[in-house]
Coordinates of C-alpha atoms in Angstrom, one line a residue:
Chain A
X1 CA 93.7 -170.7 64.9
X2 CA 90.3 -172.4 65.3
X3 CA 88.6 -173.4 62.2
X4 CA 85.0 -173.8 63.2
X5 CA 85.5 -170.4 63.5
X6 CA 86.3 -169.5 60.5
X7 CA 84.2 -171.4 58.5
X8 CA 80.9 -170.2 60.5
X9 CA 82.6 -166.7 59.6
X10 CA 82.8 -167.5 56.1
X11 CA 79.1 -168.5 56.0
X12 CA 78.1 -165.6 58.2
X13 CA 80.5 -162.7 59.5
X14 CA 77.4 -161.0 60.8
X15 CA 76.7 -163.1 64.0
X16 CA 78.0 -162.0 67.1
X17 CA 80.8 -163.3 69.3
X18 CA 78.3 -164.3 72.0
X19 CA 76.4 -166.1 69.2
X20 CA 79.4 -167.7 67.8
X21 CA 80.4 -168.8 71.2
X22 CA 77.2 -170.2 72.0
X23 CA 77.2 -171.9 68.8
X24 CA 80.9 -173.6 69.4
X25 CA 80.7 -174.3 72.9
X26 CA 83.3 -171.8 73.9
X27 CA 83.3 -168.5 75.8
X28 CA 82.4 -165.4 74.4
X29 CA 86.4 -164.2 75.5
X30 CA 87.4 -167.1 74.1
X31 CA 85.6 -166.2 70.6
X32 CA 86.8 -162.6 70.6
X33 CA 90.5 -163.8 71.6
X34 CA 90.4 -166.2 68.7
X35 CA 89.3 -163.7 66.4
X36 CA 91.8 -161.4 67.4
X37 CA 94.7 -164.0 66.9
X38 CA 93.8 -164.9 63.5
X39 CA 93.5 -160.9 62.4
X40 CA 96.9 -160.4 63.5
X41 CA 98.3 -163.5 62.3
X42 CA 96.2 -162.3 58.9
X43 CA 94.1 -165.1 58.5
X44 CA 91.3 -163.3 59.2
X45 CA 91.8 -160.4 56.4
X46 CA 88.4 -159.0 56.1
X47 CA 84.4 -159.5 56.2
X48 CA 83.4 -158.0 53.1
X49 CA 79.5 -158.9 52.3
X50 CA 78.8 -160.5 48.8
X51 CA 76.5 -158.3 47.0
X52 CA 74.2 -159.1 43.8
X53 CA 75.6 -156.3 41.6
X54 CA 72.8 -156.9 38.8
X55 CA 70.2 -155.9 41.5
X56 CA 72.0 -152.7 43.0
X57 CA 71.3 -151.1 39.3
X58 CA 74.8 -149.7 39.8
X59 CA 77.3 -149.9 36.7
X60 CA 79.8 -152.5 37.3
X61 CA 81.6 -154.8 34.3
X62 CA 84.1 -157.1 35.1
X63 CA 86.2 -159.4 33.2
X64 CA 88.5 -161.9 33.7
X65 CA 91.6 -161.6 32.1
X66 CA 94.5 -164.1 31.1
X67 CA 98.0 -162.3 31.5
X68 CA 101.1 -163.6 29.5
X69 CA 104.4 -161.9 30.7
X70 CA 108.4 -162.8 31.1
X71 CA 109.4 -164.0 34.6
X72 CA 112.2 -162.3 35.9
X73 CA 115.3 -163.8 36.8
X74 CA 115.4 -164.5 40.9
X75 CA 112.0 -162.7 41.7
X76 CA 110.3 -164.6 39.3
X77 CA 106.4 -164.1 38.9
X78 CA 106.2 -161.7 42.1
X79 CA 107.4 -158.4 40.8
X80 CA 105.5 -158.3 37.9
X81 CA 102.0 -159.6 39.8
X82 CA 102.8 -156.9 42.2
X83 CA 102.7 -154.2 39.4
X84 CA 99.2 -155.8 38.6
X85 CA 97.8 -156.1 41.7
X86 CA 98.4 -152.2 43.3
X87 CA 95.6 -150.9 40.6
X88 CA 92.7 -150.7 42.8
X89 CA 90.7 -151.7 39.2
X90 CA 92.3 -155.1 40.0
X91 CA 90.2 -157.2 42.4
X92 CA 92.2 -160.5 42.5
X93 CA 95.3 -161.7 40.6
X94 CA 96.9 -165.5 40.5
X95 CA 99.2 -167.3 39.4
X96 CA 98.2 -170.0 36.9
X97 CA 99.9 -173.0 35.5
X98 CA 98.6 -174.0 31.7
X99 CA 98.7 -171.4 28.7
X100 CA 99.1 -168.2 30.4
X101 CA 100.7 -166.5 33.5
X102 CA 98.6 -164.5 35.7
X103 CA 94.8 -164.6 36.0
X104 CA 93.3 -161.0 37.0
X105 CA 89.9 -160.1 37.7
X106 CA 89.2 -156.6 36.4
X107 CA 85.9 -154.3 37.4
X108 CA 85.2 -151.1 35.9
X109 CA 82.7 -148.6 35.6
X110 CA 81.8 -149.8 32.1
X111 CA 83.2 -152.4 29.1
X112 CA 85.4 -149.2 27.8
X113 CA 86.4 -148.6 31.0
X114 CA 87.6 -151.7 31.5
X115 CA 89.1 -151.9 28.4
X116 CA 91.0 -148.7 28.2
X117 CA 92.3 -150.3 31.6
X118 CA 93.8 -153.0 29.8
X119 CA 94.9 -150.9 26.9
X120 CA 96.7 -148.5 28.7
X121 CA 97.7 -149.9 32.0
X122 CA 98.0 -153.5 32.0
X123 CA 99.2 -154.4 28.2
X124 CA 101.8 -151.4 29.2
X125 CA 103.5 -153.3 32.3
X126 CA 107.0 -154.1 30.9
X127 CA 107.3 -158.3 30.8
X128 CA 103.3 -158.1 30.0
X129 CA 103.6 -159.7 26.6
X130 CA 99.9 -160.1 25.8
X131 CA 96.2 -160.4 27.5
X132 CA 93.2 -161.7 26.7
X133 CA 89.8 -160.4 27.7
X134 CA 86.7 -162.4 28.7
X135 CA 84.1 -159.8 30.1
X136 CA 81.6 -161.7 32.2
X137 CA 77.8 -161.5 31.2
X138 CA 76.3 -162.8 34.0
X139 CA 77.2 -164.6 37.5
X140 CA 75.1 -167.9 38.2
X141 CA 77.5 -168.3 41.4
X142 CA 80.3 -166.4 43.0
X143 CA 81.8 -167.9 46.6
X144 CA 80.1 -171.1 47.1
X145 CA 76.4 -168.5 46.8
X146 CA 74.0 -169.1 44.2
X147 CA 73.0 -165.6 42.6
X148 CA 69.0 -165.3 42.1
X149 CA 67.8 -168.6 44.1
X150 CA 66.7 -167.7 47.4
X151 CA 66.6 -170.5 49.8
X152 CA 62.6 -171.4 50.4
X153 CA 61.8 -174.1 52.6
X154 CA 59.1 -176.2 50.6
X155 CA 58.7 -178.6 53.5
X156 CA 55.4 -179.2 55.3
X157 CA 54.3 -177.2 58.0
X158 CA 53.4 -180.2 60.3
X159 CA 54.3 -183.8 59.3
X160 CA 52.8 -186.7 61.5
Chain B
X1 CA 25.1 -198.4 52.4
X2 CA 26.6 -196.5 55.2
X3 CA 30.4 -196.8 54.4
X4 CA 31.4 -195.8 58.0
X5 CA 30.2 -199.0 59.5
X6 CA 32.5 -200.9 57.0
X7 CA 35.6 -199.5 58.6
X8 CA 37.5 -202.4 61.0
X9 CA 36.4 -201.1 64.9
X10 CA 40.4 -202.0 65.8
X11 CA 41.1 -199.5 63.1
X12 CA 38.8 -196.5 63.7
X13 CA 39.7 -196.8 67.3
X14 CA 43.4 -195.7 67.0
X15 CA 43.1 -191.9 67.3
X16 CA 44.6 -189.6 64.5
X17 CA 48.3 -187.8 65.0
X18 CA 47.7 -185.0 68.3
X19 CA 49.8 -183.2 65.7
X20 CA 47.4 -182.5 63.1
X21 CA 45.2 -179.8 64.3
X22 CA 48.0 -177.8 64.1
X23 CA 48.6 -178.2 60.6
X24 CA 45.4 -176.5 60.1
X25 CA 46.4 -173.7 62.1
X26 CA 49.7 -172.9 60.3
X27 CA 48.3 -173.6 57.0
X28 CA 48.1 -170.0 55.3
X29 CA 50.0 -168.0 58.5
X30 CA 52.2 -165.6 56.5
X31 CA 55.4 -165.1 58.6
X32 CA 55.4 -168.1 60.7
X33 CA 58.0 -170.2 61.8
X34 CA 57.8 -174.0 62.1
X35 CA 59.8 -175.9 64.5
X36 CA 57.4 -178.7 64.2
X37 CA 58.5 -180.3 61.2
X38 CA 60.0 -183.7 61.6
X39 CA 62.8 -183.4 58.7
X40 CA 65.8 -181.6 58.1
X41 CA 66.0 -178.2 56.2
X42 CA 69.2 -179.3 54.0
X43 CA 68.3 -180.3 50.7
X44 CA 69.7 -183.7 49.7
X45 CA 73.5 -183.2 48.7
X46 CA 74.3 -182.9 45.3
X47 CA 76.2 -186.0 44.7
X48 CA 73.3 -188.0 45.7
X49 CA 70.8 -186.5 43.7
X50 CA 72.7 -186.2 40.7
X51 CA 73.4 -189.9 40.6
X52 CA 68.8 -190.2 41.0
X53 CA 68.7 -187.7 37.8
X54 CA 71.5 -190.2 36.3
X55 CA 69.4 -193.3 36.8
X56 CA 66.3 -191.7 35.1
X57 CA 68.4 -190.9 32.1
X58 CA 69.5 -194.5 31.5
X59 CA 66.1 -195.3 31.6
X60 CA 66.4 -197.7 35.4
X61 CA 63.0 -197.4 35.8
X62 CA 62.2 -200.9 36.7
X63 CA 61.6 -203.0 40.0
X64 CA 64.1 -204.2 41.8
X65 CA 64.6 -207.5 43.4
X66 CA 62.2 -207.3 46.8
X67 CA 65.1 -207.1 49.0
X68 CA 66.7 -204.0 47.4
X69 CA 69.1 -204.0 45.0
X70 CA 72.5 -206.2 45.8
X71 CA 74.4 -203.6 45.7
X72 CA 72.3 -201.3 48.2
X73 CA 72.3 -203.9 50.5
X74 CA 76.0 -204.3 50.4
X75 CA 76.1 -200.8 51.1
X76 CA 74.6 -200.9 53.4
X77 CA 76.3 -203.5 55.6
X78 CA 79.5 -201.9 54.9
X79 CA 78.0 -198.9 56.0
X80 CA 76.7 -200.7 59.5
X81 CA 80.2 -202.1 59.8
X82 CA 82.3 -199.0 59.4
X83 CA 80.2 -196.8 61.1
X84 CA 79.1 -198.8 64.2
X85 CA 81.0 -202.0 63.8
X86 CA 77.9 -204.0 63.5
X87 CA 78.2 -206.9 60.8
X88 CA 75.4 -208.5 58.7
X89 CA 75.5 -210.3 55.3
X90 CA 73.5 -208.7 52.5
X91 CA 72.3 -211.4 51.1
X92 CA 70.5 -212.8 54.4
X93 CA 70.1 -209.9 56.6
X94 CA 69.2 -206.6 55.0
X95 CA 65.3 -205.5 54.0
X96 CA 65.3 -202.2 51.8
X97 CA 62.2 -200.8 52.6
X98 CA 59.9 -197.7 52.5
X99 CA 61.2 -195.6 55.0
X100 CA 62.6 -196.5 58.1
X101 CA 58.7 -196.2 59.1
X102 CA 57.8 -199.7 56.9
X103 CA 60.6 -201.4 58.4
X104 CA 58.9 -201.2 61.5
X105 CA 55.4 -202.1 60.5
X106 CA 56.9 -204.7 59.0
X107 CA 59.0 -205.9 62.2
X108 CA 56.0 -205.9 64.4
X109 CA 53.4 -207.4 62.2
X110 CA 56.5 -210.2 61.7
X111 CA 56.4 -211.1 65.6
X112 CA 53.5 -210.0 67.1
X113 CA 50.0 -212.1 67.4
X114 CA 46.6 -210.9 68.2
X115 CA 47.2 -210.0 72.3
X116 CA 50.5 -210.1 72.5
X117 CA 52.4 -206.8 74.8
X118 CA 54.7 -204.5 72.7
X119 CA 57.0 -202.0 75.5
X120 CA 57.1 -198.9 74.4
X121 CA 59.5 -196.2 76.6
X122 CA 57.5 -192.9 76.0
X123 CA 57.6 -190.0 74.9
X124 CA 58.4 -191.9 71.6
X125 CA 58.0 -191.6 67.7
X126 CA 53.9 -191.4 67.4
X127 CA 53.8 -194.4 64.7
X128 CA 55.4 -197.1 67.3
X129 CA 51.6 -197.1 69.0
X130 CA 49.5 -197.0 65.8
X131 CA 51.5 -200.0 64.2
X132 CA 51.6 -201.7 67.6
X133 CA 47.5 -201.3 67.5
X134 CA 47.3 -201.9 63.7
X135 CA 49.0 -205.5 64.4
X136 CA 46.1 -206.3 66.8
X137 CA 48.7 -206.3 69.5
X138 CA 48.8 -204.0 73.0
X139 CA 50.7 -201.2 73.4
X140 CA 52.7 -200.8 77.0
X141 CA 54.1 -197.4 78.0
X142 CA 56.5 -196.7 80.1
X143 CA 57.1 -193.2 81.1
X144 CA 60.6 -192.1 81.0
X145 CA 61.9 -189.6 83.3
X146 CA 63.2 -186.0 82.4
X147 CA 65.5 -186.8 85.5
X148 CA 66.9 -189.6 83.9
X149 CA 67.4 -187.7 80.6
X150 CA 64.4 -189.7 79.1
X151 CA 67.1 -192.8 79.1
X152 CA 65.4 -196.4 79.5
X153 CA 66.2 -197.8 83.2
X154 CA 65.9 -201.8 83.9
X155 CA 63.5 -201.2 87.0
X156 CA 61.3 -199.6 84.4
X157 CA 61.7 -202.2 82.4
X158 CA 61.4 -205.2 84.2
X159 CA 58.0 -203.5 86.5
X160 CA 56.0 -203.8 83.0
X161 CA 57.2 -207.2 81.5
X162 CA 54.7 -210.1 81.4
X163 CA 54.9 -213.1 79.7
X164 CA 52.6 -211.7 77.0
X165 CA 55.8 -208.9 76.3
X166 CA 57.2 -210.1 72.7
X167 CA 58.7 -206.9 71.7
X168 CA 60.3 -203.8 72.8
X169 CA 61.2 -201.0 71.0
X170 CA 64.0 -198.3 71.6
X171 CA 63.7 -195.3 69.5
X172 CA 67.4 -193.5 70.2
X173 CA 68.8 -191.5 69.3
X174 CA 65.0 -190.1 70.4
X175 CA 62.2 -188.1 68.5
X176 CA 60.7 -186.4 70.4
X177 CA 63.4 -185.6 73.4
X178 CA 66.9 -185.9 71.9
X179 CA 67.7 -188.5 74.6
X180 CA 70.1 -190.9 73.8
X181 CA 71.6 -194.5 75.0
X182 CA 75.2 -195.2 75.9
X183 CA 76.5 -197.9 76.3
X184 CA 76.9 -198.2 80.3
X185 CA 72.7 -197.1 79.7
X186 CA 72.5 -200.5 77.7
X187 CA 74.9 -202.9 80.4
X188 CA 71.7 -203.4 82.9
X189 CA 69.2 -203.7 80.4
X190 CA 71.4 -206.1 78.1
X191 CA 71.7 -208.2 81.5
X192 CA 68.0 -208.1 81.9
X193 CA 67.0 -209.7 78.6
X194 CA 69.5 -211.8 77.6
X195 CA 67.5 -215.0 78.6
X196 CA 64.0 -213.8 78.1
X197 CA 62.0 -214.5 74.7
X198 CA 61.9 -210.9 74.0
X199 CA 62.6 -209.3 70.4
X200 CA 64.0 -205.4 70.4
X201 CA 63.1 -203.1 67.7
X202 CA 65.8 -200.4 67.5
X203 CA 65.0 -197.6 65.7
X204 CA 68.1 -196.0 64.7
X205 CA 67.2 -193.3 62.1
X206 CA 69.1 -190.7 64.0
X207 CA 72.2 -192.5 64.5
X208 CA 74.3 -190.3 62.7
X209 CA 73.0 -187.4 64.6
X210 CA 74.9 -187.7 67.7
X211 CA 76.2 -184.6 70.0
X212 CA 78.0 -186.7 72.7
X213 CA 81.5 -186.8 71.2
X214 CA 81.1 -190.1 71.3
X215 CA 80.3 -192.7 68.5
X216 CA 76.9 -193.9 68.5
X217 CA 76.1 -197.3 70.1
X218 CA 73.2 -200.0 69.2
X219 CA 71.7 -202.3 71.6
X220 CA 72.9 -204.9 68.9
X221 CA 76.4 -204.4 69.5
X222 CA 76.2 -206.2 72.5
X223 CA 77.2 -210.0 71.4
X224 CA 74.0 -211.5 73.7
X225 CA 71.3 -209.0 71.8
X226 CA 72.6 -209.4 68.2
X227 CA 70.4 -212.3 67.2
X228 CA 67.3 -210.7 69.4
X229 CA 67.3 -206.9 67.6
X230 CA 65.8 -205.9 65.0
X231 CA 67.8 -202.4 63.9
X232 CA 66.0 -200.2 61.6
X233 CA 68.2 -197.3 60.0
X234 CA 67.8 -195.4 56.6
X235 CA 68.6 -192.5 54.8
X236 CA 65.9 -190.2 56.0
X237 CA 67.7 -187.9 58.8
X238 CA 71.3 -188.7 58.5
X239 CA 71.1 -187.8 54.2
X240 CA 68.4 -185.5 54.3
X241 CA 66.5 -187.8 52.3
X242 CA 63.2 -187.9 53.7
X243 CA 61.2 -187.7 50.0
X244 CA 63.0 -190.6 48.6
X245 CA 61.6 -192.8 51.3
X246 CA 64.4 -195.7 51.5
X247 CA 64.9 -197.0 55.1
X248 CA 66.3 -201.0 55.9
X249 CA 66.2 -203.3 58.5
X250 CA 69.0 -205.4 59.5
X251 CA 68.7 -208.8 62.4
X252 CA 68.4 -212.1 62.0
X253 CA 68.2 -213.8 58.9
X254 CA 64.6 -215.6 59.8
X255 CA 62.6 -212.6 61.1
X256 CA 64.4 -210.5 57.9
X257 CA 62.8 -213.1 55.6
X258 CA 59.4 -213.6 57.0
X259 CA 59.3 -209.4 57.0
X260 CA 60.3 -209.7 53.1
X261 CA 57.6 -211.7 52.5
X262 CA 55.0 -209.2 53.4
X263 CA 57.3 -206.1 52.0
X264 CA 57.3 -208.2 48.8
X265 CA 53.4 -208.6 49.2
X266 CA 52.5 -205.4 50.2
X267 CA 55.4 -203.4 48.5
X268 CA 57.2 -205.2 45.9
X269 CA 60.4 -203.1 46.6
X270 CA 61.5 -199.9 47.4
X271 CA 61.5 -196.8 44.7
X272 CA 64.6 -197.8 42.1
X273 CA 65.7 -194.1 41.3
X274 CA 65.9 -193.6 45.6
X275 CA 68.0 -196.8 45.6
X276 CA 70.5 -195.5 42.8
X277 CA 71.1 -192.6 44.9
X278 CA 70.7 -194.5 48.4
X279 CA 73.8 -196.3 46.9
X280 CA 75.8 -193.1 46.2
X281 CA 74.9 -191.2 49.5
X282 CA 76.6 -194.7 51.8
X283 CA 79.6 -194.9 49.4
X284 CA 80.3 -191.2 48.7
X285 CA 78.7 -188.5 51.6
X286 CA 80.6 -189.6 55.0
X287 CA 82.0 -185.8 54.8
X288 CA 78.4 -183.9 53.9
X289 CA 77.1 -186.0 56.7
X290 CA 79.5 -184.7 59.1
X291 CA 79.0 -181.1 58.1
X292 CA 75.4 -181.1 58.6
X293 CA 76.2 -183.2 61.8
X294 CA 78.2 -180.0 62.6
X295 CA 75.9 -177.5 61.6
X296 CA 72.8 -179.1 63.7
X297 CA 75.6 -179.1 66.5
X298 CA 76.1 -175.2 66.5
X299 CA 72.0 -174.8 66.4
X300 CA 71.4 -177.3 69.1
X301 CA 73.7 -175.5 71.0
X302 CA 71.6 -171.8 70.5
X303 CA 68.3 -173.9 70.9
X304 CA 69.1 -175.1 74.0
X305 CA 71.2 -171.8 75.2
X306 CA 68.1 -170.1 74.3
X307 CA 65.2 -171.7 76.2
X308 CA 67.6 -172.0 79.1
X309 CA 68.4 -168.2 79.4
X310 CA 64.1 -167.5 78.8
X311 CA 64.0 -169.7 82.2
X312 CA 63.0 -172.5 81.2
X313 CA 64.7 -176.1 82.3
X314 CA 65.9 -178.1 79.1
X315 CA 68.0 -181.0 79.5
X316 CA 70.5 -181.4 77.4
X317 CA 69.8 -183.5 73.8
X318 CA 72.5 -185.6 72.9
X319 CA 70.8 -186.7 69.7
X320 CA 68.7 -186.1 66.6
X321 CA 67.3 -182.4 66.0
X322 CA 64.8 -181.9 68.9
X323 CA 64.6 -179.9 72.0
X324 CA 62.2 -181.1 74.6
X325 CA 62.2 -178.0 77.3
X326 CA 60.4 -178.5 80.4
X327 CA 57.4 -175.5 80.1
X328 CA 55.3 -175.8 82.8
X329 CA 56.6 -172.8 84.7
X330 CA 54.2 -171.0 82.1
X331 CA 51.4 -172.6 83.9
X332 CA 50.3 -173.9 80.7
X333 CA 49.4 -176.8 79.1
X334 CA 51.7 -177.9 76.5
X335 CA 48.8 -178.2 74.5
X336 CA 47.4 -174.5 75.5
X337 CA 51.1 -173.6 75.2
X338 CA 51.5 -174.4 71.5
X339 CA 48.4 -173.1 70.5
X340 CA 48.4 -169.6 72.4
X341 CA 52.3 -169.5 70.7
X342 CA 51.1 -170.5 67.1
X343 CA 48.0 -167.7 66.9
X344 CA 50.2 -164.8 68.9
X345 CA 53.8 -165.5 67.8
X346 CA 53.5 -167.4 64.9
X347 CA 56.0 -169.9 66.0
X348 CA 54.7 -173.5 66.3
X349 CA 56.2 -176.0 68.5
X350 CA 54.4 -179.3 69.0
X351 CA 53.1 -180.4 72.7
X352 CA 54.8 -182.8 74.2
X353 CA 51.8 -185.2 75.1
X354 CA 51.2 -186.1 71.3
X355 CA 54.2 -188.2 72.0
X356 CA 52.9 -190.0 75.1
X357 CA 51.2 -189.2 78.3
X358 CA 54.3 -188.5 80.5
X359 CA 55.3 -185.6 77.3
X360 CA 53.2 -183.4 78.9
X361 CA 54.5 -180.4 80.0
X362 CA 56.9 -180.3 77.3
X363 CA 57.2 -179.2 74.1
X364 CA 59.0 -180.6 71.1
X365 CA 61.1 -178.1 68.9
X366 CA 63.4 -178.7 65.9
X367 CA 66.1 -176.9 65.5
X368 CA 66.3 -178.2 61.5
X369 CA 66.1 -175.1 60.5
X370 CA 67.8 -171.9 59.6
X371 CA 70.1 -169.9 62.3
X372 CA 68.2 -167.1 61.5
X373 CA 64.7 -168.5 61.5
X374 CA 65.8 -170.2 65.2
X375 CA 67.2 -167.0 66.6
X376 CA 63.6 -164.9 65.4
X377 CA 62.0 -168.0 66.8
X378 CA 64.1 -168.1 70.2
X379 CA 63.3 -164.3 70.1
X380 CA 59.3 -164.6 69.9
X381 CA 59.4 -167.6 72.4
X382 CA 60.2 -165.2 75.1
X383 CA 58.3 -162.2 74.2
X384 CA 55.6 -165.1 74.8
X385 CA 56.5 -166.9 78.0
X386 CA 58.0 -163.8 79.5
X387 CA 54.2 -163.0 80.0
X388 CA 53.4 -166.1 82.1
X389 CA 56.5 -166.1 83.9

């Protein structure tokens, strides 16, 4: 594993081996065998890019949604998160402590999308006992990005 | 009444900044790309700002006492102590100031009289000179070596000492090279001026900013030099703080004193709301600090990969956030070099003689800036030299 790696990844997964390499001090064999270690090992589990949806004009709601349900004896939490998480609607699931169970992020076409979703799908797994949906209106900041606030450099040109 | 002919002749006869033309030239060039600036590109961590904004809501709008606030002051000798085991006693040995930049007007004007020799190892900071002049004192270069990675040698030293020489001042880690000081670079130096009536100015803004894997070292750690050095440090570079202007000097409790008395004269104290935050970045920001270390570590890297692969030589910068490659395999000036690169590439680096006579031939660059913006830049660089080389 090498984690200046991954955190110049996490930043950027656009730049190059030979870049990153240059960057770290390494080789650019060095980079690609690094990379290569911590896919298979599944560290490294994608490079999706973070997209302002507002902007793309595209019809996407989501919602966050608080999941109470019955663990089940010796498999606990995992079954029933599993049944949640296989609906490609479902774009991340977790396990909570506090005053409900699982936390699941939801995105649909539209809110009755979305909410049919819930109706029909996720209030219907069995040990689901109830939900409770918070549809997002707008995102300020999603993965450590501000949405809307492109970085300008306001320094002077030329100073002394 | 002609108001020109009121102007002090030691005054008007220090020349303006080599840099400013250029700030002419960039001002209004859509698309351009400046690795002239002297700052770094991240804004001021959160923490530290928020604890400004905090200050202003209380309504601590007032002065301060001249020295700095207590508190900042204890900060900062806790700061000197845990990050370069250097100690000093707030009460006695700590000037907040404007800037690192006051803290060494204030240091020279504190030693120097009218005559007196002040060394100063070139290509260096361009305000060491104009104080120097200012104070009504002379100005002695010395021209480091790119051989030498621009480090201070004794020879050098000891060829332009007189017994007019009251201060010498050591900017490293360096603006404008990178350069920086070890401590086998300090042994023969410490050895030189242990017995002579000489007072150092170390200018230690970069400090944090260090590439060698190894810590930092002052010319004030060494036992014999403690009494004699002046260190100046702030928040500037190692904080990103350059706005709030809040730099300190730390040294012997008699030269600290004499420089409050013109701070309090001149100054009164240093902005309250930068102190309030000043106090939160030492306390609260070692781990910001070491990931912007660790970012301008990746960049250095591309900057200096970068010039190297276009051809040209470019030792390597152990410090700060400068580059200082070697470009006279263009046949140019560094002065024609900058310009011709400003008006056709829109990239402006700064020449290398606006830091000192033996700085030409180089260029200055900062790599305080974006990955992106410094890969375009890299990019443009070539198109440009590759026609000259």
């Amino acid at each position: 594993m090498d984690r200046e790696i991954l955190k110049i990844l996490s930043k950027n997964s656009r730049l190059s081996n030979k870049q990153i390499a240059v960057m770290i001090d390494k080789s650019e064999q060095y980079v690609a065998d690094k990379i290569k270690e911590m896919e298979d090992k599944n560290i490294l589990l994608g490079y999706p890019a973070l997209i302002d949806v507002e902007k793309t004009q595209e019809d996407i709601v989501t919602a966050y949604i608080e999941v109470k349900v019955t663990p089940q004896r010796e498999r606990g939490f995992d079954e029933v998160a599993e049944r949640i998480y296989q609906f490609p609607q479902v774009k991340s699931c977790s396990l909570m402590s506090g005053g409900y169970d699982l936390f699941v992020t939801v995105e649909g076409k539209s809110m009755k999308d979305v909410a049919l979703f819930v109706a029909e799908k996720l209030a219907t797994v069995d040990s689901v006992l109830s939900t409770s949906t918070h549809f997002v209106l707008k995102k300020y900041k999603d993965n450590g990005v501000i949405f809307n606030k492109k970085h300008k450099d306001n320094r002077e040109a030329v100073v002394l | 009444m002609n108001v020109k002919k009121m102007i002090a002749p030691h005054i008007e006869a220090v020349p303006f900044s080599g840099i400013r033309k250029y700030f002419d030239l960039i001002y209004d060039m859509k698309g351009a790309i400046s690795l002239g600036i002297g700052e770094p590109d991240f804004v001021t961590p959160y923490n530290i700002r928020e604890e400004g904004i905090y200050s202003l809501e209380k309504g601590y709008t007032h002065y301060s006492a001249n020295a700095g606030f207590i508190e900042l002051r204890q900060e900062i000798c806790n700061y000197m102590q845990r990050r370069f085991n250097l100690s000093y006693e707030p009460e006695k040995d700590v000037l907040v100031t404007v800037g690192g930049s006051e803290a060494i007007d204030l240091a020279i004007r504190t030693i120097v009289s009218k005559g007196d020799e002040v060394i100063i190892p070139e290509p260096s900071f361009v305000a060491y000179k104009g104080c120097t002049l200012f104070a009504g004192a002379v100005p002695v270069p010395i021209n480091l070596k790119a051989e030498n990675e621009f480090r201070l040698k004794r020879e050098e030293l000891e060829k332009v000492v007189t017994e007019k020489t009251k201060i010498l001042i050591l900017g490293y880690p360096n603006n404008p090279t990178g350069a920086i000081m070890e401590y086998e670079d300090y042994v023969e130096i410490v050895d030189f001026l242990k017995d002579k009536d000489i007072m150092v100015i170390s200018d230690e803004l970069y400090a944090e900013l260090t590439y060698s894997g190894k810590n930092h070292v002052s010319i004030a750690n060494f036992e014999e030099m403690k009494d004699r050095t002046i260190v100046v440090n702030g928040l500037s570079k190692a904080y990103a703080m350059t706005g709030w202007r809040i730099g300190y000097a730390c040294g012997n409790e008699h030269i600290i004193e004499q420089m409050k008395k013109i701070h309090q004269y001149a100054i009164m104290c240093a902005p309250t709301t930068a102190q309030y935050a000043a106090i939160e970045a030492l306390k609260n920001s070692d781990d910001e600090v070491k990931e912007m270390v660790t970012e301008y570590n990746q960049r250095r890297r591309v900057v200096v990969d970068g010039f190297r692969e276009i051809g040209f030589d470019c030792f390597e910068p152990r410090g700060a956030f400068y580059v200082f490659p070697d470009i006279r395999k263009t046949g140019l000036t560094s002065d024609q070099f900058c310009e011709e690169l400003l008006k056709e590439e829109k990239v402006l680096v700064i020449p290398g003689g606006a830091f000192g006579e033996c700085g030409e031939g180089f260029v200055r660059a900062t790599y305080a800036n974006s990955m992106e913006n410094l890969i375009e830049a890299i990019s443009r660089i070539e198109r440009f030299a590759k026609r000259f080389m």
